[in-house]
Amino acid sequence: MSARGLARGVIIAFGATYLLLPLAGVLEFAMRMRRGVYSFDAFFTVFEDHRFGDTFLYSTVMALVTVLIGMLIVLPAAYAVRLHAPRLRATVEFVTLLPLVVPAIVIVFGYVRLYGSDSWLPLTDSDFGADALLAFGYVTLSLPYIYRSVDAGLSSMDVRTLSEAAESLGARPVTVLLRVVLPNIRTSILSGAFLTAAIVLGEFTFASLLDRPAFGPFMQLLGASRAYEPAALSLVAFAFTWGLMALIGAIGGRRKGT
Amino acid sequence: MSFLSVRGVKKAFGPAVAVQDFSLDAERGEFVSLLGPSGCGKTTVLRMIAGFEKPDAGSVVIDGEDVTHLPTRARRIGMVFQSYALFPNLTVEGNIAFGLKVAGVAKAEIAARVKEMLELIGLPKLGGRYPVELSGGQQQRVALARAIAIRPRILLLDEPLSALDAKIRVSLREELRAIQRELGITAIFVTHDQEEALALSHRVVVMSAGWVEQIGTPPEVYHTPRTPFVATFVGTANVLPCRIEDVAGRLSFHGAPLALDHALTGVTGGEAMMALRPEAIALAPFEGATNRLDATVRDVTFLGPVARVRVVLAGEIEALVDLHGEATRILPEPGSASVLYFRPESLQLLDRRDRAG
């Protein structure tokens, strides 16, 4: 093996150890629930708890809704800014970054005051209203990630010329967006969607303060009251995230020409 | 009325005026080039015909229909871009079929048309490829096929050959001309390359700084340039100061008498500019060369078929003389006195238009 190959091997080994050692530790701890032997008892306890399935499903649906609303807002906006108002780009980018600066607790307090039971639009009075509020909150929270990934996707193609080419062939703006722009930034959209899903699945502040049965508060509750189960749960969540990532890689790399 | 009629079109981007006052009439099946240096407004004119830019004034009429305020998609034009602009997510077939699908053409007809187009551009076997798998020349041919598949009323070409390397550029140029002539489609071609414009076009529109300098057939533009800009931008020309002596076409250059081959109308005396192509001049007398000027040879560059002689006229003004064929066998010595011989018809009096902007 050459010196260079050796150095590469050492670096990879170091990186892998850095990432995998804590995971191995968590796994080892999670398997010690039964005294004296290794077992998957903690995992079974987590899976048997109906709140796991309920909250996970709830948060997954929330994630999908968030991605959908977020994309419906961001995609046309980013496209229009790029095509018709390139000077506004810096402003729009700044606005989309605000959720990173304003803490979630501040946003959700604002929501509760604006849409609480004594407000002009008491969304928190009904479950559906609160769910909607939570979804909108998540859209705000994920704006930086959705906008950045969509904008990066648009930067990777010659949006203007391709749009003009499609238009010269008779396509309407909606057709251009759906048939030309969207397919060419599919990978970016997927990565934005993935980041959003990861954020929504683990989000605690919004869900907790709006009292919604989401996965984040469940993880927190479990972590505060149990010993081995939280470790098992974090591994499950981790595996799910990795699964999502692999899926995106597979879909993104499936077709040529992106 | 002509097939394409652009009337009094103006366009400014903020304080910068891109197109001053542009008018052009093109007949059905005509190939017209807009030629000029970058920033002369030629692409803006094309984009206004396409509908990508709205003119500040004037109108665009295609086949009797005023399209000035129609969106691009309703104009039924075909456009080819310098950067090819193929849709990277679609195959060659998908690209060619795009406009037909948008128009709701039946599937069987789309398939037939795509096949016909692929054969027209000489790529019948590459229908399943993606744009990234094609060379630049192939991509541009697909872009051309995609533009003409929808049977547009006008084909607009925005420097379509500029991104290609020299050899492909020439072969694709020939192909483009053949396809345009075969389909009889009206084409407007934007280029900064005078050779392309001369080789392809029925007529050339020479533009500079937003103005039309001259519209004419390639030989007209080359042999009878109207302005100093056209004389020097299209080919090489010696642009020299002169004096108009009388309406019969007699001129003088630093006291030396010269003659034009035609009488002048409306011009009576005064300073003017004249153009003289280097290849129209010989250093020995020849038939019809009644104009002559004394010169001093400065230097000589032998290039094989051509020898380029730099001379000085009237002690201060540089001029070029191109010697061809047998004339290059014995070359003049630098520093020697010589006489330039040329015909009256080689001398072209130029308009001296002063323009703001």
Coordinates of C-alpha atoms in Angstrom, one line a residue:
Chain A
M1 CA 0.0 0.0 0.0
S2 CA 1.3 3.4 -0.9
A3 CA 1.9 6.1 1.7
R4 CA -1.0 8.0 0.3
G5 CA -3.3 4.9 0.5
L6 CA -2.2 4.3 4.0
A7 CA -3.0 7.9 5.0
R8 CA -6.4 7.6 3.4
G9 CA -7.1 4.4 5.3
V10 CA -6.1 6.0 8.6
I11 CA -8.3 9.0 8.0
I12 CA -11.3 6.8 7.0
A13 CA -10.7 4.6 10.1
F14 CA -10.6 7.6 12.3
G15 CA -13.7 9.2 10.9
A16 CA -15.6 5.9 11.1
T17 CA -14.6 5.4 14.7
Y18 CA -15.6 8.9 15.5
L19 CA -19.0 8.3 14.1
L20 CA -19.6 4.7 15.0
L21 CA -18.1 4.4 18.5
P22 CA -20.9 6.5 20.2
L23 CA -23.5 4.6 18.2
A24 CA -22.0 1.3 19.4
G25 CA -22.0 2.6 22.9
V26 CA -25.6 3.6 22.7
L27 CA -26.5 0.2 21.2
E28 CA -24.5 -1.6 23.9
F29 CA -26.4 0.4 26.6
A30 CA -29.8 -0.1 25.0
M31 CA -29.2 -3.9 25.0
R32 CA -28.5 -4.0 28.8
M33 CA -32.1 -3.7 29.9
R34 CA -32.2 -7.3 31.1
R35 CA -29.8 -7.8 33.8
G36 CA -26.7 -10.0 33.0
V37 CA -27.5 -10.7 29.3
Y38 CA -27.8 -8.6 26.1
S39 CA -31.3 -8.4 24.8
F40 CA -33.6 -6.2 22.6
D41 CA -36.1 -5.7 25.4
A42 CA -35.7 -1.9 25.3
F43 CA -36.5 -1.9 21.6
F44 CA -39.6 -4.1 22.1
T45 CA -40.8 -1.9 24.9
V46 CA -40.5 1.1 22.6
F47 CA -42.3 -0.5 19.7
E48 CA -45.0 -1.9 22.0
D49 CA -45.8 1.5 23.4
H50 CA -48.7 2.7 21.2
R51 CA -47.5 6.3 21.6
F52 CA -44.5 5.5 19.6
G53 CA -46.5 4.5 16.5
D54 CA -49.1 7.3 17.0
T55 CA -46.6 10.1 17.5
F56 CA -44.3 8.9 14.7
L57 CA -47.2 8.7 12.3
Y58 CA -48.4 12.1 13.3
S59 CA -45.0 13.7 12.8
T60 CA -44.5 11.9 9.5
V61 CA -47.8 13.3 8.2
M62 CA -46.8 16.7 9.5
A63 CA -43.5 16.4 7.7
L64 CA -45.2 15.6 4.4
V65 CA -47.7 18.5 4.8
T66 CA -44.9 20.8 5.7
V67 CA -42.8 19.8 2.7
L68 CA -45.8 20.2 0.4
I69 CA -46.8 23.6 1.6
G70 CA -43.2 24.8 1.8
M71 CA -42.5 23.7 -1.8
L72 CA -45.7 25.3 -3.0
I73 CA -44.6 28.6 -1.6
V74 CA -40.9 28.5 -2.1
L75 CA -40.6 27.0 -5.6
P76 CA -42.7 29.5 -7.5
A77 CA -41.2 32.3 -5.4
A78 CA -37.6 31.4 -5.9
Y79 CA -38.3 30.8 -9.7
A80 CA -40.0 34.2 -10.1
V81 CA -37.3 36.0 -8.1
R82 CA -34.6 34.5 -10.3
L83 CA -36.4 35.2 -13.5
H84 CA -38.1 38.5 -13.0
A85 CA -36.6 40.2 -10.0
P86 CA -33.0 39.1 -9.5
R87 CA -32.4 42.2 -7.5
L88 CA -34.8 41.0 -4.8
R89 CA -32.7 37.8 -4.3
A90 CA -30.7 39.1 -1.4
T91 CA -33.8 40.4 0.4
V92 CA -35.7 37.1 -0.1
E93 CA -32.7 35.1 1.1
F94 CA -32.5 37.3 4.2
V95 CA -36.1 36.8 5.0
T96 CA -35.9 33.0 4.6
L97 CA -32.9 33.0 7.0
L98 CA -34.9 34.8 9.8
P99 CA -36.2 31.6 11.4
L100 CA -32.6 30.7 12.1
V101 CA -32.2 33.9 14.0
V102 CA -35.5 34.2 15.8
P103 CA -35.8 31.3 18.3
A104 CA -38.6 28.8 17.9
I105 CA -39.9 29.7 21.3
V106 CA -40.4 33.3 20.3
I107 CA -42.2 32.3 17.1
V108 CA -44.6 29.9 18.8
F109 CA -45.3 32.5 21.5
G110 CA -46.2 34.9 18.8
Y111 CA -48.5 32.3 17.2
V112 CA -50.3 31.6 20.5
R113 CA -50.9 35.3 21.1
L114 CA -52.0 35.9 17.6
Y115 CA -54.2 32.8 17.1
G116 CA -55.1 32.0 20.8
S117 CA -58.7 31.5 22.0
D118 CA -59.3 35.2 22.5
S119 CA -57.9 36.3 19.2
W120 CA -59.7 37.2 16.0
L121 CA -58.7 33.8 14.4
P122 CA -58.7 31.3 17.3
L123 CA -56.9 28.5 15.6
T124 CA -55.8 26.9 18.8
D125 CA -59.4 26.2 19.8
S126 CA -59.7 23.2 17.5
D127 CA -57.4 20.2 16.9
F128 CA -57.5 20.9 13.2
G129 CA -56.7 24.6 13.8
A130 CA -53.8 23.7 16.0
D131 CA -52.5 21.1 13.5
A132 CA -52.7 23.7 10.8
L133 CA -50.9 26.2 13.0
L134 CA -48.2 23.6 13.7
A135 CA -47.8 22.9 10.0
F136 CA -47.5 26.6 9.2
G137 CA -45.0 27.0 12.0
Y138 CA -42.9 24.1 10.6
V139 CA -43.0 25.7 7.1
T140 CA -41.5 28.8 8.7
L141 CA -39.0 26.8 10.5
S142 CA -37.9 24.9 7.4
L143 CA -37.8 28.0 5.1
P144 CA -34.1 28.4 5.3
Y145 CA -33.5 24.8 4.2
I146 CA -36.2 24.6 1.5
Y147 CA -35.3 27.9 0.0
R148 CA -31.5 27.3 0.0
S149 CA -31.8 23.8 -1.6
V150 CA -34.3 25.0 -4.2
D151 CA -32.2 28.1 -5.0
A152 CA -29.0 25.9 -5.2
G153 CA -30.9 23.7 -7.7
L154 CA -32.0 26.7 -9.7
S155 CA -28.3 27.9 -9.8
S156 CA -27.2 24.7 -11.2
M157 CA -29.2 25.2 -14.4
D158 CA -29.6 28.0 -16.8
V159 CA -33.2 28.8 -15.7
R160 CA -33.7 31.8 -17.8
T161 CA -32.6 30.3 -21.2
L162 CA -34.4 27.0 -20.5
S163 CA -37.5 28.8 -19.6
E164 CA -37.3 30.9 -22.7
A165 CA -36.7 27.9 -24.8
A166 CA -39.8 26.2 -23.4
E167 CA -41.8 29.4 -23.8
S168 CA -40.7 29.7 -27.5
L169 CA -42.1 26.2 -27.9
G170 CA -45.5 27.3 -26.7
A171 CA -45.3 26.4 -23.0
R172 CA -47.2 28.4 -20.4
P173 CA -45.4 29.5 -17.2
V174 CA -47.0 26.6 -15.2
T175 CA -45.9 24.1 -17.8
V176 CA -42.4 25.5 -17.8
L177 CA -42.3 25.2 -14.0
L178 CA -43.7 21.6 -13.9
R179 CA -42.1 20.1 -17.0
V180 CA -38.8 22.0 -17.3
V181 CA -37.7 23.5 -13.9
L182 CA -39.1 20.9 -11.5
P183 CA -37.5 17.8 -13.1
N184 CA -34.1 19.4 -13.3
I185 CA -33.9 20.4 -9.7
R186 CA -35.5 17.1 -8.4
T187 CA -32.4 16.2 -6.4
S188 CA -32.3 19.6 -4.7
I189 CA -36.0 19.4 -3.9
L190 CA -35.5 16.0 -2.4
S191 CA -32.7 17.1 -0.2
G192 CA -34.7 20.1 0.9
A193 CA -37.6 17.8 1.7
F194 CA -35.3 15.4 3.5
L195 CA -33.9 18.2 5.7
T196 CA -37.4 19.4 6.4
A197 CA -38.6 15.9 7.4
A198 CA -35.6 15.5 9.7
I199 CA -36.3 18.8 11.4
V200 CA -40.0 18.2 11.8
L201 CA -39.6 14.6 13.1
G202 CA -37.4 15.8 15.9
E203 CA -39.0 19.2 16.6
F204 CA -40.0 19.7 20.2
T205 CA -40.8 23.4 21.0
F206 CA -43.6 24.0 18.6
A207 CA -45.3 20.7 19.2
S208 CA -45.0 20.9 23.0
L209 CA -46.3 24.4 23.4
L210 CA -49.2 23.9 21.0
D211 CA -49.8 20.6 22.8
R212 CA -49.7 18.4 19.7
P213 CA -49.1 14.6 19.9
A214 CA -45.8 14.7 18.0
F215 CA -42.7 12.5 18.0
G216 CA -40.4 15.2 19.5
P217 CA -42.4 15.6 22.8
F218 CA -42.7 11.8 23.0
M219 CA -38.9 11.4 22.8
Q220 CA -38.5 14.0 25.4
L221 CA -41.0 12.4 27.7
L222 CA -39.4 9.0 27.3
G223 CA -36.0 10.4 27.9
A224 CA -37.1 12.0 31.1
S225 CA -38.8 9.0 32.6
R226 CA -36.9 5.9 31.4
A227 CA -33.3 4.6 31.3
Y228 CA -32.8 2.2 28.4
E229 CA -35.7 3.0 26.1
P230 CA -34.5 6.4 25.0
A231 CA -31.2 4.9 23.8
A232 CA -33.2 2.4 21.8
L233 CA -35.5 5.1 20.4
S234 CA -32.6 7.3 19.3
L235 CA -31.1 4.4 17.4
V236 CA -34.5 3.7 15.7
A237 CA -34.8 7.4 14.8
F238 CA -31.2 7.3 13.5
A239 CA -31.8 4.3 11.3
F240 CA -35.0 5.9 9.9
T241 CA -33.0 9.0 9.0
W242 CA -30.3 6.9 7.3
G243 CA -33.0 5.0 5.4
L244 CA -34.4 8.3 4.1
M245 CA -31.0 9.4 3.0
A246 CA -30.3 6.2 1.2
L247 CA -33.7 6.5 -0.5
I248 CA -32.9 10.1 -1.7
G249 CA -29.6 8.9 -3.0
A250 CA -31.3 6.1 -4.9
I251 CA -34.0 8.3 -6.4
G252 CA -31.6 11.1 -7.1
G253 CA -29.1 8.9 -8.9
R254 CA -31.7 6.8 -10.8
R255 CA -32.1 8.9 -13.9
K256 CA -29.5 10.5 -16.1
G257 CA -29.2 14.1 -17.0
T258 CA -29.6 15.8 -13.7
Chain B
M1 CA -46.9 43.5 -47.2
S2 CA -43.7 41.6 -46.2
F3 CA -43.9 38.4 -44.1
L4 CA -42.0 39.9 -41.1
S5 CA -42.3 43.6 -40.6
V6 CA -40.5 45.3 -37.7
R7 CA -41.4 49.0 -37.6
G8 CA -39.7 51.8 -35.6
V9 CA -38.8 49.5 -32.7
K10 CA -37.0 51.1 -29.8
K11 CA -35.7 49.7 -26.5
A12 CA -33.9 51.1 -23.5
F13 CA -32.8 49.3 -20.3
G14 CA -32.9 52.1 -17.8
P15 CA -30.6 54.9 -19.1
A16 CA -28.9 52.6 -21.6
V17 CA -30.5 52.7 -25.0
A18 CA -30.1 49.2 -26.6
V19 CA -32.0 49.8 -29.9
Q20 CA -32.5 53.3 -31.2
D21 CA -34.9 53.0 -34.1
F22 CA -35.0 49.6 -35.9
S23 CA -37.1 48.7 -39.0
L24 CA -36.8 45.7 -41.1
D25 CA -38.9 43.9 -43.7
A26 CA -38.2 40.3 -44.4
E27 CA -39.9 38.2 -47.1
R28 CA -41.2 34.6 -46.7
G29 CA -38.3 32.2 -46.9
E30 CA -35.7 34.9 -46.5
F31 CA -32.5 34.5 -44.4
V32 CA -31.6 37.8 -42.8
S33 CA -28.6 38.3 -40.5
L34 CA -28.3 40.9 -37.8
L35 CA -24.5 41.6 -37.8
G36 CA -22.6 43.8 -35.3
P37 CA -20.2 43.8 -32.4
S38 CA -21.4 42.9 -28.9
G39 CA -23.7 45.5 -27.4
C40 CA -24.9 46.8 -30.8
G41 CA -28.5 45.8 -30.0
K42 CA -28.8 42.9 -32.4
T43 CA -29.8 40.3 -29.8
T44 CA -32.3 42.8 -28.2
V45 CA -33.9 43.1 -31.6
L46 CA -34.2 39.3 -31.9
R47 CA -35.6 39.1 -28.4
M48 CA -38.2 41.6 -29.2
I49 CA -39.2 39.6 -32.3
A50 CA -39.4 36.6 -30.0
G51 CA -41.4 38.4 -27.4
F52 CA -38.8 38.0 -24.6
E53 CA -38.5 41.8 -24.5
K54 CA -41.2 44.4 -24.9
P55 CA -40.3 47.3 -27.3
D56 CA -40.7 50.8 -25.8
A57 CA -42.1 51.9 -29.2
G58 CA -42.8 50.4 -32.6
S59 CA -44.4 47.2 -33.8
V60 CA -43.7 43.7 -34.8
V61 CA -45.9 42.1 -37.4
I62 CA -45.6 38.4 -38.5
D63 CA -47.6 37.2 -41.5
G64 CA -50.0 40.1 -41.2
E65 CA -50.6 39.6 -37.5
D66 CA -49.5 42.3 -35.0
V67 CA -47.7 40.3 -32.3
T68 CA -46.2 43.3 -30.5
H69 CA -48.2 42.6 -27.4
L70 CA -48.5 38.8 -27.7
P71 CA -46.6 36.6 -25.3
T72 CA -43.8 34.5 -26.8
R73 CA -45.8 31.2 -26.6
A74 CA -48.5 32.7 -28.8
R75 CA -46.2 33.9 -31.5
R76 CA -45.4 30.6 -33.2
I77 CA -41.7 31.2 -33.5
G78 CA -38.8 28.8 -33.3
M79 CA -35.8 29.9 -31.4
V80 CA -32.2 28.5 -31.3
F81 CA -29.9 29.7 -28.5
Q82 CA -26.2 30.1 -28.3
S83 CA -26.1 27.8 -25.3
Y84 CA -28.3 25.1 -27.0
A85 CA -30.7 25.3 -24.1
L86 CA -31.7 21.6 -24.4
F87 CA -33.8 20.3 -21.5
P88 CA -31.2 18.1 -19.7
N89 CA -33.9 15.8 -18.2
L90 CA -35.3 14.8 -21.6
T91 CA -33.8 12.6 -24.3
V92 CA -33.2 13.9 -27.8
E93 CA -36.6 12.6 -28.8
G94 CA -38.2 14.2 -25.7
N95 CA -36.6 17.5 -26.5
I96 CA -37.8 17.5 -30.1
A97 CA -41.3 16.4 -29.0
F98 CA -41.6 19.0 -26.3
G99 CA -43.3 21.7 -28.3
L100 CA -45.6 19.2 -30.0
K101 CA -46.7 17.7 -26.7
V102 CA -47.4 21.2 -25.3
A103 CA -49.5 21.9 -28.4
G104 CA -51.5 18.7 -27.8
V105 CA -50.5 17.0 -31.1
A106 CA -51.5 13.3 -31.3
K107 CA -49.0 10.7 -30.2
A108 CA -48.6 9.0 -33.5
E109 CA -48.0 12.3 -35.3
I110 CA -45.4 13.3 -32.7
A111 CA -43.5 10.1 -33.2
A112 CA -43.6 10.6 -37.0
R113 CA -42.5 14.2 -36.8
V114 CA -39.7 13.4 -34.3
K115 CA -38.4 10.7 -36.7
E116 CA -38.6 13.1 -39.6
M117 CA -36.7 15.8 -37.7
L118 CA -34.0 13.3 -36.6
E119 CA -33.4 12.4 -40.2
L120 CA -33.4 16.0 -41.3
I121 CA -30.5 16.8 -38.9
G122 CA -28.7 13.6 -39.7
L123 CA -29.0 12.0 -36.2
P124 CA -31.5 9.2 -36.8
K125 CA -29.9 6.9 -34.2
L126 CA -29.4 9.3 -31.3
G127 CA -33.1 9.8 -30.3
G128 CA -32.6 7.9 -27.0
R129 CA -29.6 9.9 -25.9
Y130 CA -29.6 12.6 -23.3
P131 CA -28.1 16.0 -24.1
V132 CA -25.0 15.5 -21.9
E133 CA -24.1 12.5 -24.1
L134 CA -23.9 14.6 -27.2
S135 CA -21.2 16.8 -28.6
G136 CA -21.8 20.6 -29.0
G137 CA -22.5 20.3 -32.7
Q138 CA -25.0 17.5 -32.1
Q139 CA -26.7 19.4 -29.3
Q140 CA -27.1 22.4 -31.5
R141 CA -28.6 20.3 -34.3
V142 CA -31.1 18.8 -31.9
A143 CA -31.9 22.4 -30.7
L144 CA -32.5 23.3 -34.3
A145 CA -34.8 20.2 -34.8
R146 CA -36.7 21.1 -31.7
A147 CA -37.3 24.6 -32.9
I148 CA -38.5 23.6 -36.4
A149 CA -40.5 20.6 -35.2
I150 CA -43.4 22.9 -34.3
R151 CA -43.4 24.3 -37.8
P152 CA -42.8 27.9 -36.6
R153 CA -43.6 30.9 -38.8
I154 CA -40.2 32.3 -38.2
L155 CA -36.9 30.8 -37.1
L156 CA -34.9 33.0 -34.7
L157 CA -31.2 32.1 -34.2
D158 CA -29.2 33.8 -31.5
E159 CA -25.5 33.2 -32.3
P160 CA -26.2 29.5 -32.6
L161 CA -22.7 28.7 -33.9
S162 CA -20.6 30.8 -31.5
A163 CA -20.1 28.2 -28.9
L164 CA -18.8 25.6 -31.4
D165 CA -15.2 25.1 -32.5
A166 CA -14.1 26.4 -35.9
K167 CA -14.5 23.2 -38.0
I168 CA -17.9 22.2 -36.7
R169 CA -19.0 25.8 -37.0
V170 CA -18.4 25.9 -40.8
S171 CA -20.0 22.5 -41.4
L172 CA -23.0 23.2 -39.3
R173 CA -23.3 26.6 -41.0
E174 CA -23.6 24.8 -44.4
E175 CA -26.2 22.4 -42.9
L176 CA -28.2 25.2 -41.4
R177 CA -28.3 27.0 -44.7
A178 CA -29.4 23.8 -46.5
I179 CA -32.1 23.1 -44.0
Q180 CA -33.4 26.7 -44.1
R181 CA -33.5 26.7 -47.9
E182 CA -35.1 23.3 -48.0
L183 CA -37.9 24.2 -45.6
G184 CA -38.3 27.7 -47.0
I185 CA -38.6 29.0 -43.5
T186 CA -38.0 32.7 -42.8
A187 CA -34.9 33.0 -40.6
I188 CA -33.4 35.9 -38.5
F189 CA -29.9 35.1 -37.5
V190 CA -27.9 37.1 -35.0
T191 CA -24.1 37.0 -35.2
H192 CA -21.0 39.0 -34.6
D193 CA -19.1 37.0 -37.2
Q194 CA -19.1 38.7 -40.6
E195 CA -18.1 35.6 -42.5
E196 CA -21.1 33.7 -41.1
A197 CA -23.4 36.6 -42.0
L198 CA -22.0 36.9 -45.5
A199 CA -22.1 33.1 -46.1
L200 CA -25.6 32.4 -44.9
S201 CA -27.7 35.4 -45.6
H202 CA -29.9 36.7 -48.4
R203 CA -29.6 40.1 -46.7
V204 CA -27.5 41.5 -43.9
V205 CA -28.4 44.2 -41.4
V206 CA -25.3 45.8 -40.0
M207 CA -25.8 47.4 -36.6
S208 CA -23.7 49.5 -34.3
A209 CA -24.6 51.2 -31.0
G210 CA -28.3 50.5 -31.4
W211 CA -28.5 51.9 -34.9
V212 CA -28.9 50.2 -38.3
E213 CA -25.9 51.1 -40.3
Q214 CA -26.8 49.4 -43.5
I215 CA -29.2 46.8 -44.9
G216 CA -28.2 45.0 -48.1
T217 CA -27.2 41.8 -49.8
P218 CA -23.8 40.4 -48.7
P219 CA -22.1 41.8 -51.9
E220 CA -23.8 45.1 -51.5
V221 CA -22.7 45.4 -47.9
Y222 CA -19.2 44.4 -48.8
H223 CA -18.6 46.3 -52.0
T224 CA -20.6 49.4 -51.3
P225 CA -20.5 50.1 -47.6
R226 CA -22.4 53.2 -46.7
T227 CA -20.7 54.2 -43.4
P228 CA -17.2 54.1 -42.1
F229 CA -18.4 51.5 -39.5
V230 CA -19.7 49.1 -42.2
A231 CA -16.5 49.6 -44.3
T232 CA -14.3 48.6 -41.4
F233 CA -16.5 46.0 -39.6
V234 CA -17.3 44.0 -42.7
G235 CA -14.0 43.0 -44.1
T236 CA -11.0 45.3 -44.1
A237 CA -11.1 48.8 -45.7
N238 CA -9.0 51.8 -45.9
V239 CA -11.2 54.7 -44.7
L240 CA -9.6 57.9 -46.0
P241 CA -10.5 61.6 -45.8
C242 CA -11.3 63.3 -49.1
R243 CA -12.8 66.4 -50.6
I244 CA -15.8 66.4 -52.9
E245 CA -14.9 68.7 -55.8
D246 CA -18.1 68.5 -57.9
V247 CA -21.3 66.7 -58.4
A248 CA -19.8 64.7 -61.3
G249 CA -18.1 62.5 -58.8
R250 CA -14.7 64.1 -58.8
L251 CA -12.8 63.9 -55.4
S252 CA -9.4 64.9 -54.2
F253 CA -7.2 63.4 -51.6
H254 CA -4.6 65.8 -50.3
G255 CA -4.6 67.5 -53.7
A256 CA -4.4 64.4 -55.8
P257 CA -7.5 64.1 -58.1
L258 CA -9.6 61.0 -57.8
A259 CA -12.9 59.9 -59.5
L260 CA -15.9 57.9 -58.5
D261 CA -17.8 55.8 -61.1
H262 CA -21.0 57.7 -60.6
A263 CA -22.3 61.3 -60.2
L264 CA -23.4 62.6 -56.8
T265 CA -26.8 63.8 -56.0
G266 CA -27.4 66.4 -53.4
V267 CA -23.8 66.7 -52.4
T268 CA -21.9 69.8 -53.2
G269 CA -18.3 70.0 -52.1
G270 CA -16.9 69.7 -48.6
E271 CA -15.0 67.2 -46.6
A272 CA -16.0 63.6 -46.7
M273 CA -14.8 60.0 -46.1
M274 CA -14.1 57.4 -48.6
A275 CA -13.5 53.6 -48.4
L276 CA -11.1 51.6 -50.5
R277 CA -10.7 47.8 -50.0
P278 CA -7.0 46.7 -49.8
E279 CA -7.6 44.0 -52.5
A280 CA -8.9 46.5 -55.0
I281 CA -5.5 48.2 -55.1
A282 CA -2.6 47.2 -57.2
L283 CA 1.0 48.5 -57.3
A284 CA 1.1 48.3 -61.1
P285 CA -1.2 49.8 -63.7
F286 CA -4.1 47.6 -64.9
E287 CA -7.1 48.0 -67.1
G288 CA -9.6 50.6 -65.9
A289 CA -7.4 51.7 -63.0
T290 CA -7.7 55.4 -63.7
N291 CA -7.2 56.5 -60.1
R292 CA -3.7 56.7 -58.8
L293 CA -2.1 57.8 -55.5
D294 CA 1.6 58.2 -54.7
A295 CA 2.7 56.2 -51.6
T296 CA 5.7 55.1 -49.6
V297 CA 6.0 51.4 -48.7
R298 CA 6.3 51.0 -45.0
D299 CA 6.4 47.2 -44.6
V300 CA 5.4 44.0 -46.4
T301 CA 4.0 40.8 -44.9
F302 CA 4.0 37.8 -47.2
L303 CA 1.2 35.3 -46.3
G304 CA 1.3 32.9 -49.2
P305 CA -1.7 33.6 -51.4
V306 CA -1.7 37.2 -50.2
A307 CA 1.0 39.8 -49.5
R308 CA -0.1 42.6 -47.2
V309 CA 1.7 45.9 -47.9
R310 CA 1.4 48.7 -45.5
V311 CA 1.9 52.1 -47.2
V312 CA 1.9 55.7 -46.2
L313 CA -0.1 58.2 -48.2
A314 CA 0.6 62.0 -48.2
G315 CA 3.3 61.5 -45.7
E316 CA 1.0 60.7 -42.7
I317 CA -1.9 58.4 -43.5
E318 CA -1.5 54.6 -43.3
A319 CA -3.2 52.4 -45.8
L320 CA -3.2 48.7 -46.6
V321 CA -2.8 47.0 -50.0
D322 CA -3.3 43.3 -50.6
L323 CA -1.4 41.8 -53.5
H324 CA -2.7 38.5 -54.9
G325 CA -1.4 35.7 -57.2
E326 CA 1.4 36.7 -59.5
A327 CA 1.7 40.2 -58.0
T328 CA 3.2 38.6 -54.9
R329 CA 6.2 37.2 -56.8
I330 CA 8.1 40.5 -56.7
L331 CA 7.5 42.4 -53.6
P332 CA 8.2 46.1 -53.0
E333 CA 11.0 47.1 -50.8
P334 CA 10.1 48.9 -47.5
G335 CA 10.9 52.6 -47.8
S336 CA 10.6 52.6 -51.6
A337 CA 8.2 55.0 -53.4
S338 CA 5.2 53.4 -55.1
V339 CA 2.0 54.2 -56.9
L340 CA -1.4 52.8 -55.9
Y341 CA -3.7 52.0 -58.9
F342 CA -7.4 51.4 -58.5
R343 CA -10.7 51.7 -60.4
P344 CA -13.3 54.4 -59.9
E345 CA -15.9 51.8 -58.9
S346 CA -13.6 50.6 -56.1
L347 CA -13.9 53.9 -54.4
Q348 CA -16.9 54.3 -52.1
L349 CA -18.0 57.6 -50.7
L350 CA -19.3 57.2 -47.1
D351 CA -22.1 58.9 -45.2
R352 CA -20.8 60.9 -42.4
R353 CA -23.5 60.5 -39.9
D354 CA -23.1 62.0 -36.5
R355 CA -25.1 60.2 -33.9
A356 CA -25.7 60.7 -30.2
G357 CA -25.1 57.4 -28.3

